[in-house]
XYZ file of C-alpha atoms in Angstrom:
234
model
C 47.491 -219.564 -149.304
C 47.798 -215.629 -148.107
C 44.849 -213.753 -147.076
C 44.428 -210.814 -144.874
C 47.965 -208.885 -143.944
C 49.638 -211.628 -145.921
C 48.879 -214.034 -143.493
C 47.998 -217.454 -144.126
C 44.574 -219.193 -143.585
C 45.197 -221.193 -140.393
C 47.077 -218.440 -138.828
C 44.693 -216.094 -139.674
C 42.063 -218.010 -138.009
C 43.960 -218.655 -134.919
C 44.294 -214.571 -134.746
C 40.086 -214.057 -134.891
C 39.832 -214.116 -131.095
C 42.434 -212.053 -130.020
C 41.282 -209.582 -132.646
C 38.158 -209.509 -132.226
C 39.159 -208.933 -128.367
C 40.945 -206.110 -129.182
C 38.362 -204.679 -131.841
C 35.382 -204.775 -128.928
C 37.826 -203.024 -126.552
C 38.090 -199.939 -129.084
C 34.627 -200.124 -129.665
C 33.904 -200.235 -126.218
C 35.559 -197.358 -125.526
C 34.380 -195.323 -128.441
C 30.841 -196.341 -127.967
C 30.250 -196.534 -124.073
C 26.572 -195.854 -123.950
C 25.642 -197.921 -127.130
C 22.228 -199.423 -126.691
C 19.098 -200.469 -128.050
C 17.466 -197.254 -129.767
C 13.952 -198.647 -129.527
C 11.771 -197.409 -126.641
C 9.581 -199.663 -124.406
C 8.583 -199.787 -121.016
C 7.809 -203.449 -120.856
C 9.494 -206.864 -122.473
C 6.473 -207.309 -124.719
C 6.206 -204.135 -125.952
C 10.271 -204.095 -126.913
C 8.848 -207.379 -128.683
C 6.240 -205.588 -130.633
C 8.672 -202.703 -131.716
C 11.308 -205.753 -132.458
C 8.712 -206.844 -134.178
C 8.147 -203.761 -136.354
C 11.547 -202.769 -137.003
C 11.926 -205.485 -139.535
C 12.600 -203.378 -142.740
C 11.737 -199.736 -140.988
C 14.096 -197.386 -138.869
C 13.856 -197.595 -135.418
C 13.318 -193.784 -135.551
C 10.329 -194.507 -137.569
C 8.976 -197.772 -135.043
C 9.430 -195.269 -131.913
C 7.155 -193.024 -134.016
C 4.331 -195.512 -134.076
C 4.606 -196.886 -131.015
C 4.747 -193.820 -129.344
C 1.092 -193.230 -130.009
C 0.381 -197.266 -130.056
C 1.454 -198.105 -126.816
C -0.839 -195.208 -125.485
C -3.903 -197.107 -126.613
C -2.423 -200.881 -126.622
C 0.436 -201.531 -123.649
C -0.820 -205.442 -122.696
C -1.208 -208.703 -125.331
C -4.503 -208.910 -124.388
C -4.916 -205.275 -125.383
C -3.508 -205.939 -128.503
C -5.371 -209.748 -128.492
C -8.819 -207.813 -128.805
C -8.171 -206.301 -131.871
C -9.146 -207.498 -135.753
C -5.809 -206.921 -137.903
C -7.364 -204.304 -140.124
C -7.512 -201.675 -136.666
C -3.929 -202.727 -135.909
C -3.061 -202.434 -139.445
C -4.250 -198.532 -139.552
C -2.369 -197.998 -136.265
C 0.862 -199.284 -137.509
C 0.535 -198.284 -141.388
C 4.005 -196.464 -141.400
C 5.920 -199.196 -141.295
C 6.815 -201.920 -143.869
C 4.765 -204.925 -144.154
C 2.565 -203.232 -141.709
C -0.547 -206.089 -142.988
C 1.497 -208.905 -142.069
C 3.194 -207.126 -138.666
C -0.471 -206.325 -137.675
C -1.303 -210.288 -138.513
C 1.385 -211.536 -136.425
C 1.432 -209.036 -133.616
C -2.493 -210.192 -132.845
C -1.640 -213.560 -132.938
C 1.518 -213.624 -130.893
C -0.181 -211.483 -128.562
C -3.399 -214.089 -128.007
C -0.602 -216.353 -127.983
C 0.721 -214.871 -124.901
C -2.414 -214.204 -122.892
C -3.379 -217.907 -123.772
C -0.336 -220.074 -123.392
C 1.835 -217.697 -121.116
C -0.346 -215.701 -118.756
C 0.481 -212.585 -120.684
C 4.642 -212.813 -120.427
C 6.851 -212.880 -123.153
C 9.284 -216.263 -123.116
C 12.552 -215.969 -121.962
C 14.086 -218.868 -124.160
C 14.789 -218.664 -127.619
C 13.260 -221.808 -128.780
C 10.114 -220.347 -127.222
C 10.441 -217.197 -128.625
C 10.914 -218.113 -132.101
C 7.716 -220.205 -132.190
C 5.721 -217.157 -132.158
C 4.252 -215.339 -134.932
C 6.481 -213.326 -136.882
C 9.623 -213.801 -134.221
C 12.552 -215.022 -136.037
C 15.629 -215.461 -134.637
C 17.271 -211.922 -134.684
C 13.965 -210.448 -133.115
C 14.215 -213.210 -130.210
C 17.787 -212.671 -129.309
C 17.173 -208.946 -129.699
C 14.262 -209.448 -126.455
C 16.454 -212.003 -124.847
C 19.515 -209.505 -124.821
C 17.969 -205.680 -124.364
C 15.057 -207.168 -121.681
C 15.744 -209.956 -120.124
C 20.222 -209.380 -120.128
C 20.819 -212.519 -121.684
C 23.930 -213.274 -123.564
C 22.745 -213.240 -127.088
C 24.227 -211.492 -129.894
C 21.996 -210.821 -132.813
C 22.973 -210.243 -136.192
C 21.039 -207.212 -138.390
C 22.255 -205.928 -140.921
C 25.077 -203.809 -138.972
C 26.045 -206.306 -137.045
C 26.579 -208.538 -140.348
C 28.519 -206.043 -142.379
C 30.771 -204.718 -139.928
C 31.727 -208.264 -138.771
C 32.284 -209.107 -142.101
C 34.181 -206.042 -143.389
C 36.309 -206.652 -140.095
C 36.997 -209.979 -140.724
C 35.208 -211.572 -137.741
C 33.223 -213.272 -140.028
C 32.852 -215.015 -143.343
C 29.481 -217.053 -143.659
C 26.620 -215.917 -146.135
C 23.588 -216.085 -143.361
C 23.182 -214.318 -140.272
C 22.820 -217.823 -138.487
C 26.240 -218.764 -139.704
C 27.544 -215.381 -139.135
C 26.227 -215.564 -135.355
C 27.753 -219.004 -134.815
C 31.278 -217.513 -135.919
C 30.728 -214.576 -133.656
C 29.664 -216.794 -130.547
C 32.865 -218.952 -131.046
C 35.311 -215.734 -130.990
C 33.404 -213.189 -128.354
C 33.257 -213.899 -124.941
C 30.136 -214.748 -123.309
C 30.563 -211.634 -120.706
C 31.295 -209.446 -123.858
C 28.498 -210.019 -126.220
C 25.697 -208.213 -125.338
C 27.623 -205.015 -125.417
C 29.111 -206.419 -128.699
C 26.041 -206.437 -130.222
C 25.086 -202.706 -129.905
C 28.694 -201.459 -130.267
C 28.989 -203.154 -133.712
C 25.753 -201.483 -134.138
C 26.448 -197.702 -133.242
C 29.910 -198.399 -135.630
C 27.552 -199.919 -138.740
C 25.329 -196.876 -138.069
C 28.108 -193.686 -137.026
C 30.951 -195.143 -139.227
C 31.408 -198.274 -141.021
C 27.819 -197.390 -143.232
C 26.866 -199.276 -145.891
C 27.456 -196.932 -148.541
C 30.012 -194.639 -147.390
C 32.339 -195.697 -144.549
C 34.248 -193.289 -143.211
C 37.200 -195.588 -143.003
C 39.743 -192.696 -142.197
C 37.897 -191.966 -139.481
C 37.186 -195.509 -138.253
C 38.827 -196.778 -134.665
C 39.702 -199.909 -135.485
C 40.663 -199.289 -139.088
C 44.499 -200.870 -138.503
C 42.426 -203.806 -137.448
C 40.194 -203.799 -140.778
C 41.965 -206.775 -143.083
C 40.856 -204.464 -146.278
C 41.939 -201.337 -144.795
C 44.748 -200.761 -147.618
C 41.858 -200.853 -149.888
C 39.541 -198.498 -148.598
C 39.523 -194.526 -148.868
C 36.558 -192.304 -147.729
C 34.516 -191.252 -150.687
C 34.118 -187.733 -151.085
C 31.938 -185.988 -148.543
C 29.121 -183.943 -149.769
C 27.341 -182.932 -146.396
C 25.806 -186.594 -146.171
C 26.232 -188.557 -142.737
C 25.541 -191.802 -144.242
C 22.956 -192.719 -142.195
């Protein structure tokens, strides 16, 4: 069975690690300063910001946390709140009522069980209310420098378009990426794939003619830039 670039399936599978290395080498040159857009000072503040970011842009989260972290900085500060109080503070983000309850519950667990420290293992983080695998991996990657590769919507979209993954879920996509991306490159790869998804390989208006890895993209022959109307696709 022929697939990408006229190659058969086994050959394509064998080529994926090499293609991944080549793609990431180019993306690292294209986005040398790629990093999280969330603003924070402590691992706990990053955890809160990451929890707020579900179905909300990083820009909006930063607006909320800019004032939020001036009033509440540590787990004990949030643990004292009731859900209605915190909900008023974070009303500008999606699902704010659920997030309020989860942030307070998580804060109380951190105070009572972890001496107000954010745990450094995936298993412990995932047990916290409102903390899924992506959020946990973001904290481990950004706050603690661990070689995790969180799969958000940008990483999922870009990795699939580039033929680096095929799975239908973020969890399985993460497994595929971890299998072909060396450990030393994973932290940076997460941010570089996000940067590429935000600037070039956007969801609705991918700018394939401006893409530095277009020659490595399986579907490049069928892709054309849509007419430009002044939007940036973000």
